[in-house]
Coordinates of N, CA and C in Angstrom, one line a residue:
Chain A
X16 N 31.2 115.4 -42.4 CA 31.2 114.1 -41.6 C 30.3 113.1 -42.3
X17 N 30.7 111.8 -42.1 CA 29.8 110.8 -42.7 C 28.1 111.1 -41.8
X18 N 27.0 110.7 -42.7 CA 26.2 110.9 -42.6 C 24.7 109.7 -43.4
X19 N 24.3 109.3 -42.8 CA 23.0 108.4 -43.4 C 21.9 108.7 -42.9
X20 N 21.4 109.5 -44.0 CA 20.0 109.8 -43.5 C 18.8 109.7 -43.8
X21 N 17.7 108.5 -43.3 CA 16.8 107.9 -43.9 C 15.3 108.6 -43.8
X22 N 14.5 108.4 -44.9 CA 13.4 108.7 -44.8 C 12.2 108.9 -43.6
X23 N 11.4 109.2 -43.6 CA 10.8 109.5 -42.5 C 9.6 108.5 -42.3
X24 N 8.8 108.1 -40.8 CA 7.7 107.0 -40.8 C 7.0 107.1 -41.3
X25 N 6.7 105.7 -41.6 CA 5.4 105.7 -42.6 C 4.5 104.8 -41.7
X26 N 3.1 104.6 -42.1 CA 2.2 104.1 -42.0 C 1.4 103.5 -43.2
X27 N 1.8 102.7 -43.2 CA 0.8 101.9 -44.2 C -0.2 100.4 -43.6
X28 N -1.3 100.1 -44.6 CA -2.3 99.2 -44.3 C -1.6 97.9 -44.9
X29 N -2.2 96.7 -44.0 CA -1.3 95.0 -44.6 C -2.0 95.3 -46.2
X30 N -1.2 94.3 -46.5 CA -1.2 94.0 -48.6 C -0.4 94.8 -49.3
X31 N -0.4 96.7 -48.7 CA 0.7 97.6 -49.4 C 2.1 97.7 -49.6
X32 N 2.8 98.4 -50.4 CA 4.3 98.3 -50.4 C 5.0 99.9 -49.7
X33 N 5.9 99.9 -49.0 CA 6.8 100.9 -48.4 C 7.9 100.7 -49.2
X34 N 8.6 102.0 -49.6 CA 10.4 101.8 -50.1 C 10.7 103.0 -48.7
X35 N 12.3 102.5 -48.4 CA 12.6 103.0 -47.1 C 13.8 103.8 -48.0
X36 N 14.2 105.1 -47.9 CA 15.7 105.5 -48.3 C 16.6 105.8 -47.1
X37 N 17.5 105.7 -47.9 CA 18.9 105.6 -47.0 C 19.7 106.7 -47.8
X38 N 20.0 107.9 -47.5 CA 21.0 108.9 -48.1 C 22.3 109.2 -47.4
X39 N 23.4 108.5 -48.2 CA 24.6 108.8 -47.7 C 25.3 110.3 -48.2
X40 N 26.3 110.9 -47.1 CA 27.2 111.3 -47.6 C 28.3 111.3 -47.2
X41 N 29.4 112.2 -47.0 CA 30.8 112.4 -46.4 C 31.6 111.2 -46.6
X42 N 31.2 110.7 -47.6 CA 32.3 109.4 -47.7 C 32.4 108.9 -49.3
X43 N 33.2 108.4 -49.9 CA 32.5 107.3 -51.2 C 31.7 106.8 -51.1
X44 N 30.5 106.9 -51.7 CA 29.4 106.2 -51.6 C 29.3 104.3 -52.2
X45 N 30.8 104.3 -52.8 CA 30.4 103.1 -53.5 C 31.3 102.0 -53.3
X46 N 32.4 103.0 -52.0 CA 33.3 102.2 -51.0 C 32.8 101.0 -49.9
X47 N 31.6 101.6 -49.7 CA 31.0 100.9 -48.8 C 30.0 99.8 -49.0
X48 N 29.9 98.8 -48.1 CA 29.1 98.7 -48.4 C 27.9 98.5 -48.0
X49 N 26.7 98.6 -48.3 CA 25.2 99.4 -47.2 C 24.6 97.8 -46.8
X50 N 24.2 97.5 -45.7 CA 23.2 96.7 -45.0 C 22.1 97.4 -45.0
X51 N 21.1 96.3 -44.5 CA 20.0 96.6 -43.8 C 19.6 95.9 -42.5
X52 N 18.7 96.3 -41.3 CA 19.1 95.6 -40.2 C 17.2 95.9 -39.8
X53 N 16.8 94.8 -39.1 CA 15.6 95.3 -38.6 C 15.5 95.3 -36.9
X54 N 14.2 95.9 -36.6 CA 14.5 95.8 -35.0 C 12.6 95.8 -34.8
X55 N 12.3 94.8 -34.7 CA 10.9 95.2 -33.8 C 10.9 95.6 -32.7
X56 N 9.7 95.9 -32.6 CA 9.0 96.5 -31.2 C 9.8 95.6 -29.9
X57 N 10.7 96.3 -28.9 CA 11.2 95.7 -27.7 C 12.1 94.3 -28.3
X58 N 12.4 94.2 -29.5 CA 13.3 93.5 -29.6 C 14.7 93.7 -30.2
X59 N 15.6 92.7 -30.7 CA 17.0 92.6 -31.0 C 17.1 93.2 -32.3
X60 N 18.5 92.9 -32.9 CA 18.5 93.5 -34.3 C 18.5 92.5 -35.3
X61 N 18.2 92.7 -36.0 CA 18.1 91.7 -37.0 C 19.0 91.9 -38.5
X62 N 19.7 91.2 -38.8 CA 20.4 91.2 -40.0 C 19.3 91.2 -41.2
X63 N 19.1 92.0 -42.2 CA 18.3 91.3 -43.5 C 19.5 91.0 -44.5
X64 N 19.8 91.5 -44.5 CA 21.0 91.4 -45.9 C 21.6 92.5 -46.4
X65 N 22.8 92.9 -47.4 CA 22.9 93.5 -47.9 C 23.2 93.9 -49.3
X66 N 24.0 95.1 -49.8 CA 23.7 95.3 -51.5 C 24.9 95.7 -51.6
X67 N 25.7 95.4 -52.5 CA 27.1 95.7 -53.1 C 26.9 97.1 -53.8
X68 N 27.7 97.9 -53.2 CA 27.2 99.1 -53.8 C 28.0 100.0 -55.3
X69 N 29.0 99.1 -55.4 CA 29.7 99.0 -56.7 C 29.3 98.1 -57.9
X70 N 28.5 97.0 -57.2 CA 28.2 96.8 -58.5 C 26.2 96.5 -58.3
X71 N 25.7 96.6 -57.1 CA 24.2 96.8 -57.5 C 23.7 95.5 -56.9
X72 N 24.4 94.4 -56.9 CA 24.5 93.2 -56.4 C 23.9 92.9 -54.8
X73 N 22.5 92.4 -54.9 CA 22.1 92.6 -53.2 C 21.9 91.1 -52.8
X74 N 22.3 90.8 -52.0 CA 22.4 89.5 -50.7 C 21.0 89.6 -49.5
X75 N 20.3 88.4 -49.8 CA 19.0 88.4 -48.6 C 19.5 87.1 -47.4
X76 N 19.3 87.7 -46.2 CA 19.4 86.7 -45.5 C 18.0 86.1 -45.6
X77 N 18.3 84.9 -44.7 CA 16.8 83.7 -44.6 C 15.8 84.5 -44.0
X78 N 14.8 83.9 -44.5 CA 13.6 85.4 -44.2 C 13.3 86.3 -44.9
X79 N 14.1 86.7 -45.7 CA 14.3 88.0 -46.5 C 14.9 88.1 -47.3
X80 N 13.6 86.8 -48.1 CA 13.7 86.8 -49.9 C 12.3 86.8 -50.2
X81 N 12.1 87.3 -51.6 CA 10.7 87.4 -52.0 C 10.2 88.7 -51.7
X82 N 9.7 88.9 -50.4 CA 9.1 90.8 -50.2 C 10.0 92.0 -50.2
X83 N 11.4 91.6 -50.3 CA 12.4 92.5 -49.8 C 12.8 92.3 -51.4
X84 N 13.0 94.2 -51.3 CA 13.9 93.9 -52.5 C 14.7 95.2 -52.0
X85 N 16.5 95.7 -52.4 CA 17.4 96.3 -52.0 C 17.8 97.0 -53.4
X86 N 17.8 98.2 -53.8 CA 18.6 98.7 -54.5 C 19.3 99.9 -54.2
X87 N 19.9 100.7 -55.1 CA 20.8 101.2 -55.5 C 19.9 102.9 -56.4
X88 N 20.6 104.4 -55.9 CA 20.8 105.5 -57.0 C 22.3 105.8 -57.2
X89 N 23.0 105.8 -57.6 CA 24.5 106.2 -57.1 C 24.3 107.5 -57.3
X90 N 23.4 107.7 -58.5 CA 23.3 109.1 -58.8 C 23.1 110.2 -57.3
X91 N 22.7 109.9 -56.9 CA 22.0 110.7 -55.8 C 22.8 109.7 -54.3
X92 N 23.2 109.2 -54.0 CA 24.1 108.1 -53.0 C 23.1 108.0 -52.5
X93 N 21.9 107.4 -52.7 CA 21.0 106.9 -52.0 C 20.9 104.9 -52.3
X94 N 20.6 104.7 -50.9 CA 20.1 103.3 -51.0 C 19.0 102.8 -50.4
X95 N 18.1 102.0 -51.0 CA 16.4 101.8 -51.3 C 16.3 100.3 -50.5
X96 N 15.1 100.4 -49.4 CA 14.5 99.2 -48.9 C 13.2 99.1 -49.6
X97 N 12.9 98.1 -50.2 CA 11.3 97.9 -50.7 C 11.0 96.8 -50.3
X98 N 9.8 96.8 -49.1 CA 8.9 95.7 -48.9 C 7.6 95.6 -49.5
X99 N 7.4 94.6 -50.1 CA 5.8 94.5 -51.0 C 4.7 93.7 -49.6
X100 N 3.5 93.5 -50.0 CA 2.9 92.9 -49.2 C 3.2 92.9 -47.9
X101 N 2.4 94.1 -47.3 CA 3.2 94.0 -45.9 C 2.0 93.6 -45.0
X102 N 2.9 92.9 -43.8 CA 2.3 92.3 -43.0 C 2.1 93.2 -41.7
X103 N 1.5 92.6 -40.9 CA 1.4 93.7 -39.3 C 2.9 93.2 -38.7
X104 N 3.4 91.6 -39.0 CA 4.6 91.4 -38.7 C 6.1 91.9 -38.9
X105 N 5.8 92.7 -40.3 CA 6.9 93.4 -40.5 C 7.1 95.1 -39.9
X106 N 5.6 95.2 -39.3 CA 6.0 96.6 -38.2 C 7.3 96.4 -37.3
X107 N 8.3 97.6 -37.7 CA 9.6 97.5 -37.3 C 10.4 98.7 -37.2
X108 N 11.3 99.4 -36.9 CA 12.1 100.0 -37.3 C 13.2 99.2 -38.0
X109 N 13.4 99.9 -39.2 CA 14.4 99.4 -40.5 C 15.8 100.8 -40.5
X110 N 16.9 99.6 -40.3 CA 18.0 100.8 -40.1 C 19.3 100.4 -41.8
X111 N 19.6 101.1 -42.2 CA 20.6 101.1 -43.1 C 21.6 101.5 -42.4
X112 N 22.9 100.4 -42.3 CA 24.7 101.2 -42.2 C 25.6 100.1 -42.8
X113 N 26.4 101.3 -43.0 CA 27.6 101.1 -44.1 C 28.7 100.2 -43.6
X114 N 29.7 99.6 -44.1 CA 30.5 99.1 -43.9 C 31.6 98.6 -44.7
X115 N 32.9 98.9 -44.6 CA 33.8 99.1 -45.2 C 34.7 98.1 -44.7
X116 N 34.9 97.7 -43.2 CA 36.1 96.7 -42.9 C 35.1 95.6 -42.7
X117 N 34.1 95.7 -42.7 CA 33.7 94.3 -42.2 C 31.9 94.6 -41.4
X118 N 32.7 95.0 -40.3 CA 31.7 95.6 -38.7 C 30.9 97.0 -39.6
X119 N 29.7 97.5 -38.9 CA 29.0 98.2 -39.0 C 29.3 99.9 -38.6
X120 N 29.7 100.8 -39.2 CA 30.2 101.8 -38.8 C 29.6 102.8 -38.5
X121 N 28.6 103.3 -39.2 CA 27.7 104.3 -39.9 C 26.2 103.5 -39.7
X122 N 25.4 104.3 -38.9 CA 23.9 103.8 -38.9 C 23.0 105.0 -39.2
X123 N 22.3 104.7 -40.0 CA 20.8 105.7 -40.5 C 20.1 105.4 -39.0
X124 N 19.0 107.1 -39.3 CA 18.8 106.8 -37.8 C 17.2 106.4 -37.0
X125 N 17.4 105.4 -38.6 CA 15.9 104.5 -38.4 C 15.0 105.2 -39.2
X126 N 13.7 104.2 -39.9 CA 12.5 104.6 -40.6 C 12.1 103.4 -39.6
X127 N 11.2 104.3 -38.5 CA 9.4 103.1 -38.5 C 8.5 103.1 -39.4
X128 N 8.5 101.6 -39.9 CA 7.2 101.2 -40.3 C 6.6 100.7 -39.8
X129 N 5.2 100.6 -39.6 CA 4.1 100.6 -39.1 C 3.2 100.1 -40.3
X130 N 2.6 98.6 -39.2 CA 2.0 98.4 -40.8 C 0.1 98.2 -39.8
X131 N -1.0 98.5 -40.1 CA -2.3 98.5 -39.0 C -3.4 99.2 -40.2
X132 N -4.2 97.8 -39.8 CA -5.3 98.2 -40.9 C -6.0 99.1 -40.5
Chain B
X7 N 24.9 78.7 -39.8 CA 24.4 80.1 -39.3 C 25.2 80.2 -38.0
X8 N 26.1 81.2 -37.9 CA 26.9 81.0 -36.5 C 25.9 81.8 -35.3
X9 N 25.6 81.3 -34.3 CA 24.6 81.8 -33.5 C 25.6 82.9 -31.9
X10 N 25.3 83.5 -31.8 CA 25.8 84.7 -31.0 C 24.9 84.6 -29.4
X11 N 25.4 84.1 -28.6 CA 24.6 84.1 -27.4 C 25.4 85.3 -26.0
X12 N 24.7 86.4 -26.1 CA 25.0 87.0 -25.1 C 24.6 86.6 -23.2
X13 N 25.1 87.4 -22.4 CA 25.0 86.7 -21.1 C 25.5 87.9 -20.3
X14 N 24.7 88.7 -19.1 CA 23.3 88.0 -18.9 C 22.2 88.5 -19.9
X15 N 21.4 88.8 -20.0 CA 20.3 89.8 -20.3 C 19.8 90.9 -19.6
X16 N 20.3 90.8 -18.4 CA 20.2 91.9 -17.9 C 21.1 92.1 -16.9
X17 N 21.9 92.9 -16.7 CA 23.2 93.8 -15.9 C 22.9 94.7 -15.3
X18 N 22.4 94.7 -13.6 CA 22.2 95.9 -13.0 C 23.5 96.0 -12.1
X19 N 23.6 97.4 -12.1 CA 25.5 97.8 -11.8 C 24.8 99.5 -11.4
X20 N 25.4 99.2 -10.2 CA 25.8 101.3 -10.0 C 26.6 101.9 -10.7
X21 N 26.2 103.3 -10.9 CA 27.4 104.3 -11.1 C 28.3 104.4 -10.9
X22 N 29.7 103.9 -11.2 CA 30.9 103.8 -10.9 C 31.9 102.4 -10.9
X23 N 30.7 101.5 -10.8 CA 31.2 100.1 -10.7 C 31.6 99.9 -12.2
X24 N 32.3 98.6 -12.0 CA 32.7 97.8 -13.0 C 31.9 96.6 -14.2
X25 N 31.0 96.7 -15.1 CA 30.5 96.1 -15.9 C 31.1 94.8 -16.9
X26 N 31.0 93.8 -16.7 CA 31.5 93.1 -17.7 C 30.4 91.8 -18.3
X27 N 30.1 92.1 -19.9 CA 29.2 91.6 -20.4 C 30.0 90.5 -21.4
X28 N 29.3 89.3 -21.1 CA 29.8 88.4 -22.2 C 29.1 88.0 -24.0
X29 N 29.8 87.6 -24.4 CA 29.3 86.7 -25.7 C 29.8 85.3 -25.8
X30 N 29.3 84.8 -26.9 CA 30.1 83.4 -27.1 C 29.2 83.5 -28.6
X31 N 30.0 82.3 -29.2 CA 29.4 82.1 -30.9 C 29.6 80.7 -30.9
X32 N 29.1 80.3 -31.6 CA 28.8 78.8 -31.8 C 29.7 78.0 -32.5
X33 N 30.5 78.8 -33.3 CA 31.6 78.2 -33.5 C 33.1 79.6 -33.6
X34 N 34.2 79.0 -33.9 CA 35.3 79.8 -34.0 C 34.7 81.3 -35.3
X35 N 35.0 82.7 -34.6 CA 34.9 83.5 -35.7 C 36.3 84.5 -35.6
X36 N 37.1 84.0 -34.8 CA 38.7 84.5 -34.8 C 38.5 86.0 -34.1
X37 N 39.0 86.6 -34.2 CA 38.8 88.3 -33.5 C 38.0 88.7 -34.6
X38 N 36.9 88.4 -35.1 CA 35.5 89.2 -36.0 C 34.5 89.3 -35.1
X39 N 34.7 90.3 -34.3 CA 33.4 90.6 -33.7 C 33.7 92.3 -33.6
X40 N 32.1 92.4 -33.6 CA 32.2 94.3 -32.6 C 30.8 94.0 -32.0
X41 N 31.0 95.3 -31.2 CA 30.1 95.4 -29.8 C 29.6 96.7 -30.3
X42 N 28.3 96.7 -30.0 CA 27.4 98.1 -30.5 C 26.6 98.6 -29.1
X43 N 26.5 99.6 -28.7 CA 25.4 100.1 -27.8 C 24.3 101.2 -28.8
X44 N 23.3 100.7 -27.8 CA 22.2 101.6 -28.3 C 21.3 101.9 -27.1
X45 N 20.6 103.1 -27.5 CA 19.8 103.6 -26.1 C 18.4 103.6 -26.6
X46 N 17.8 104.2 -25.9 CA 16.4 104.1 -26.0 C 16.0 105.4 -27.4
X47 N 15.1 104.9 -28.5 CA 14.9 105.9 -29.5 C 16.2 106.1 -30.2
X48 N 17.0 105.5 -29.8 CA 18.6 105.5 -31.1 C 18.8 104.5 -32.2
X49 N 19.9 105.0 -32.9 CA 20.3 104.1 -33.6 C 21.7 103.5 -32.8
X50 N 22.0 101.9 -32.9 CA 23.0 101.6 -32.4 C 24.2 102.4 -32.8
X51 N 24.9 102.3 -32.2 CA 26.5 103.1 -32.2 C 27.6 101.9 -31.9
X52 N 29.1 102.1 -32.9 CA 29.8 101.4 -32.6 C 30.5 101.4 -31.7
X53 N 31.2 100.4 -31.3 CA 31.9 101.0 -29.9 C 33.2 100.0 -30.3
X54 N 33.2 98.9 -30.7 CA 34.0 98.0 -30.5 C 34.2 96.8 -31.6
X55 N 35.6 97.2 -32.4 CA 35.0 96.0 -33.8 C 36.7 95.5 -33.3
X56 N 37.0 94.0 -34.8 CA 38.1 93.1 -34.0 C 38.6 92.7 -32.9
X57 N 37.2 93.2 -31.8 CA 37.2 92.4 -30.6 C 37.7 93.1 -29.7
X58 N 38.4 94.3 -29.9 CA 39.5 94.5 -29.2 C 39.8 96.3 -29.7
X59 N 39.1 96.7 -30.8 CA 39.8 97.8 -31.0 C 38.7 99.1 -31.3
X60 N 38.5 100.3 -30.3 CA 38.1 100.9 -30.2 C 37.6 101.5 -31.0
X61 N 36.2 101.9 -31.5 CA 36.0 103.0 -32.7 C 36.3 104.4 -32.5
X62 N 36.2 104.9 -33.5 CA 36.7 107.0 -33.0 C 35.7 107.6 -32.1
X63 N 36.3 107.9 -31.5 CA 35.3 108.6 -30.2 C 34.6 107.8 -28.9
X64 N 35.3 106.3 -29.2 CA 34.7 106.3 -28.2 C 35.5 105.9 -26.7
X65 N 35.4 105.9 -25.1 CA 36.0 106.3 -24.2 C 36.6 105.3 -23.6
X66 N 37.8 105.5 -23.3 CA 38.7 104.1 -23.0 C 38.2 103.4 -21.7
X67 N 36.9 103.7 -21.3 CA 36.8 102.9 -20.3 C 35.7 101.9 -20.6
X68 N 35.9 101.9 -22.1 CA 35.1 100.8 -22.8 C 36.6 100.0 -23.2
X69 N 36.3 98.3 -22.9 CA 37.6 97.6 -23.9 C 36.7 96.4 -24.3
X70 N 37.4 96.2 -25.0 CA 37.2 94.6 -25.7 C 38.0 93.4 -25.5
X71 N 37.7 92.2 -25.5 CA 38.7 91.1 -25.3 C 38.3 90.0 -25.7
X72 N 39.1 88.9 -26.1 CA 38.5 87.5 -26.3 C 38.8 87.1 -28.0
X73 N 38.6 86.0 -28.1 CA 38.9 85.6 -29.7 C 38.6 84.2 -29.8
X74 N 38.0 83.6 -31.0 CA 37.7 82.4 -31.3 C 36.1 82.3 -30.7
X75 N 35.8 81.9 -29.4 CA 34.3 81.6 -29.4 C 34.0 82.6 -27.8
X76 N 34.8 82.8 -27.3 CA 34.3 84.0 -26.2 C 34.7 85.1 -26.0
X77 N 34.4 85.9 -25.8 CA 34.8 87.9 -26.2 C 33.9 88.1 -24.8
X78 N 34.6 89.2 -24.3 CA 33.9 90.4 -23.5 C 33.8 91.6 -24.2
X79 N 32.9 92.5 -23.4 CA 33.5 94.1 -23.2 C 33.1 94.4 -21.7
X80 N 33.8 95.2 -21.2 CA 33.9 95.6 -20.2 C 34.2 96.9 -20.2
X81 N 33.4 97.3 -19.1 CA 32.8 98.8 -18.9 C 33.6 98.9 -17.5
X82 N 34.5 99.9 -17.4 CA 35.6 99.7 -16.3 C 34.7 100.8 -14.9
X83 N 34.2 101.7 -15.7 CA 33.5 102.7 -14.4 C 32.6 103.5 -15.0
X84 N 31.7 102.7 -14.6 CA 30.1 102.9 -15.8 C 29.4 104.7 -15.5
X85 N 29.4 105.2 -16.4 CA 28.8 106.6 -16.2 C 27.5 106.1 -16.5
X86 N 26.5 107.6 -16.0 CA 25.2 107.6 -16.2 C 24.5 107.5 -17.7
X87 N 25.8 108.3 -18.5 CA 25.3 107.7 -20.1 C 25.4 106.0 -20.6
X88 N 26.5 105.2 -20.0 CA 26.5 104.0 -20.4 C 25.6 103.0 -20.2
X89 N 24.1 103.4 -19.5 CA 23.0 102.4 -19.6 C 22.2 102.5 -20.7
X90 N 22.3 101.5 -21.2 CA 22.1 101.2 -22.4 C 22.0 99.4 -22.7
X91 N 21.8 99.2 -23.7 CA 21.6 97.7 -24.8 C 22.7 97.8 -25.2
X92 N 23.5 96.8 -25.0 CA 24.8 96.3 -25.8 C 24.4 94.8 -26.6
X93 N 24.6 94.6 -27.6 CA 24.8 94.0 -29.3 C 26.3 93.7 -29.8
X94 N 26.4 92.3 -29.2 CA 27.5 91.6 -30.0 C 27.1 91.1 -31.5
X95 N 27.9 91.0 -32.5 CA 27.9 90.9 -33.7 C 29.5 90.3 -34.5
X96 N 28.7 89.4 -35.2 CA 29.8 88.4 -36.0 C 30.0 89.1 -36.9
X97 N 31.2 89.0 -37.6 CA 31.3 90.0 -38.8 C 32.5 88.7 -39.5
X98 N 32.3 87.8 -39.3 CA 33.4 86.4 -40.1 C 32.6 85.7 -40.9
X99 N 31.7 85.7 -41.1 CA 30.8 84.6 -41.8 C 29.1 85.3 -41.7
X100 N 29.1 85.0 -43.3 CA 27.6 84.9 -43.9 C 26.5 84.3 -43.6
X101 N 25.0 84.3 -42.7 CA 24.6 85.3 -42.5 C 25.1 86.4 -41.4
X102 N 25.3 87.7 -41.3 CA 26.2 88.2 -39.8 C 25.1 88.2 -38.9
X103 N 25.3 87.8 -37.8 CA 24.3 87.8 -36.8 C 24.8 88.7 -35.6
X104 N 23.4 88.9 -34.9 CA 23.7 89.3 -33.6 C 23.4 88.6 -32.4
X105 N 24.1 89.1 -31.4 CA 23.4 88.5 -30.8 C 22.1 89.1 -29.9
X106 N 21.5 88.6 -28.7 CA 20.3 89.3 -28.5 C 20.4 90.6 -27.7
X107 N 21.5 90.6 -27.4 CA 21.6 92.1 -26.4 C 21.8 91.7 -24.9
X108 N 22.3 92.8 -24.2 CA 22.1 92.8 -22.9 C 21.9 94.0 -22.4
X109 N 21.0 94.2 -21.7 CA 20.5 95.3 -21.0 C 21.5 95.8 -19.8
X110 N 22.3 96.9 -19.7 CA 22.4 97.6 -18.5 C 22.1 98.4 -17.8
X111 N 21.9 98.0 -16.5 CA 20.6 98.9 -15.8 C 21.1 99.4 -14.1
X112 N 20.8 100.8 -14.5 CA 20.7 101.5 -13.1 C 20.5 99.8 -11.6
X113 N 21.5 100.1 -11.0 CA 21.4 99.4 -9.7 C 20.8 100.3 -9.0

């Protein structure tokens, strides 16, 4: 069965960097294509963008350009969140899911980051 | 940026009653939407993409409706698992947004 399964929480201090993974299986890995979504504390979800997973190609929404970067292992069907410089603001749960017609199919089942000096 | 405003924010409904949660978008996004639930400590789950059509597994007493700038879903006879956060989402245009959710809650 399809499956995304993401790294586990972290805790890091503001100024550090976190990479978040996203490991797919049960499907083409390069069919799809992977987002990223955020959710703070007691709030909504948040679009950040996503990465074309055929060709490597990643899309930031507003907000999330510059500390965000999105890649790609195909080797291993994994897909990578890296935030640099982290703020207490970016403490969030960060979700990866796939998408093939459009809508969101497939959700990883969250990495908290925590960011507290 | 097409903006997604759900309505109400919060839905309190008994066990058994009938739930119906709205959306609207700021402009036309044709039947591109789906409806997500999510619970407390989850990851959202699909329930409802092209406005209208079911994802696998999930129970027909969930439907979808609407096109262009207002969509429902409607929860025909709400069980004890369907309290939950429901998340409308545009899937027609770049950036895809959500909207903010609506809470349904034990009456």
């Amino acid at each position: 069965q399809v499956q995304l399964v993401q790294s586990g929480s972290e805790l890091k201090k503001p100024g550090a960097s976190v990479k978040v993974s996203c490991e797919a299986s049960g499907y083409s890995f390069t069919m799809y294509a992977m987002h990223w979504v955020r959710q703070a504390p007691g709030q909504g979800l948040e679009w950040m963008g996503w990465i074309n997973t055929n060709t490597g190609n990643p899309t930031y929404a507003q907000g999330f350009t510059g500390r965000y970067v999105f890649s790609l292992d195909t080797s291993v069907r994994t897909a990578y969140l890296h935030i640099s410089s982290l703020k207490a603001e970016d403490t969030a749960v960060y979700y990866c899911a796939s998408d093939l017609y459009g809508h969101f199919e497939y959700w990883g089942q969250g990495t908290l980051v925590t960011v507290s000096s | 940026e097409i903006v997604m405003t759900q309505s109400p924010a919060t839905l309190s409904v008994s066990p058994g009653e009938r739930a119906t949660l709205s959306c609207r978008a700021s402009q036309s996004i044709n039947s591109d939407l789906a409806w997500y639930q999510q619970k407390p400590g989850q990851a959202p789950r699909l329930l409802i993409y092209g406005a209208s059509t079911r994802a696998t597994g999930i129970p027909a007493r969930f439907s979808g409706s609407g096109s262009g700038t207002e969509f429902t879903l409607t929860i025909s006879s709400l069980q004890s698992e369907d309290f939950a956060v429901y998340y409308c989402q545009q899937v027609n245009n770049w950036p895809r947004t959500f909207g903010q959710g609506t809470k349904v809650e034990i009456k």
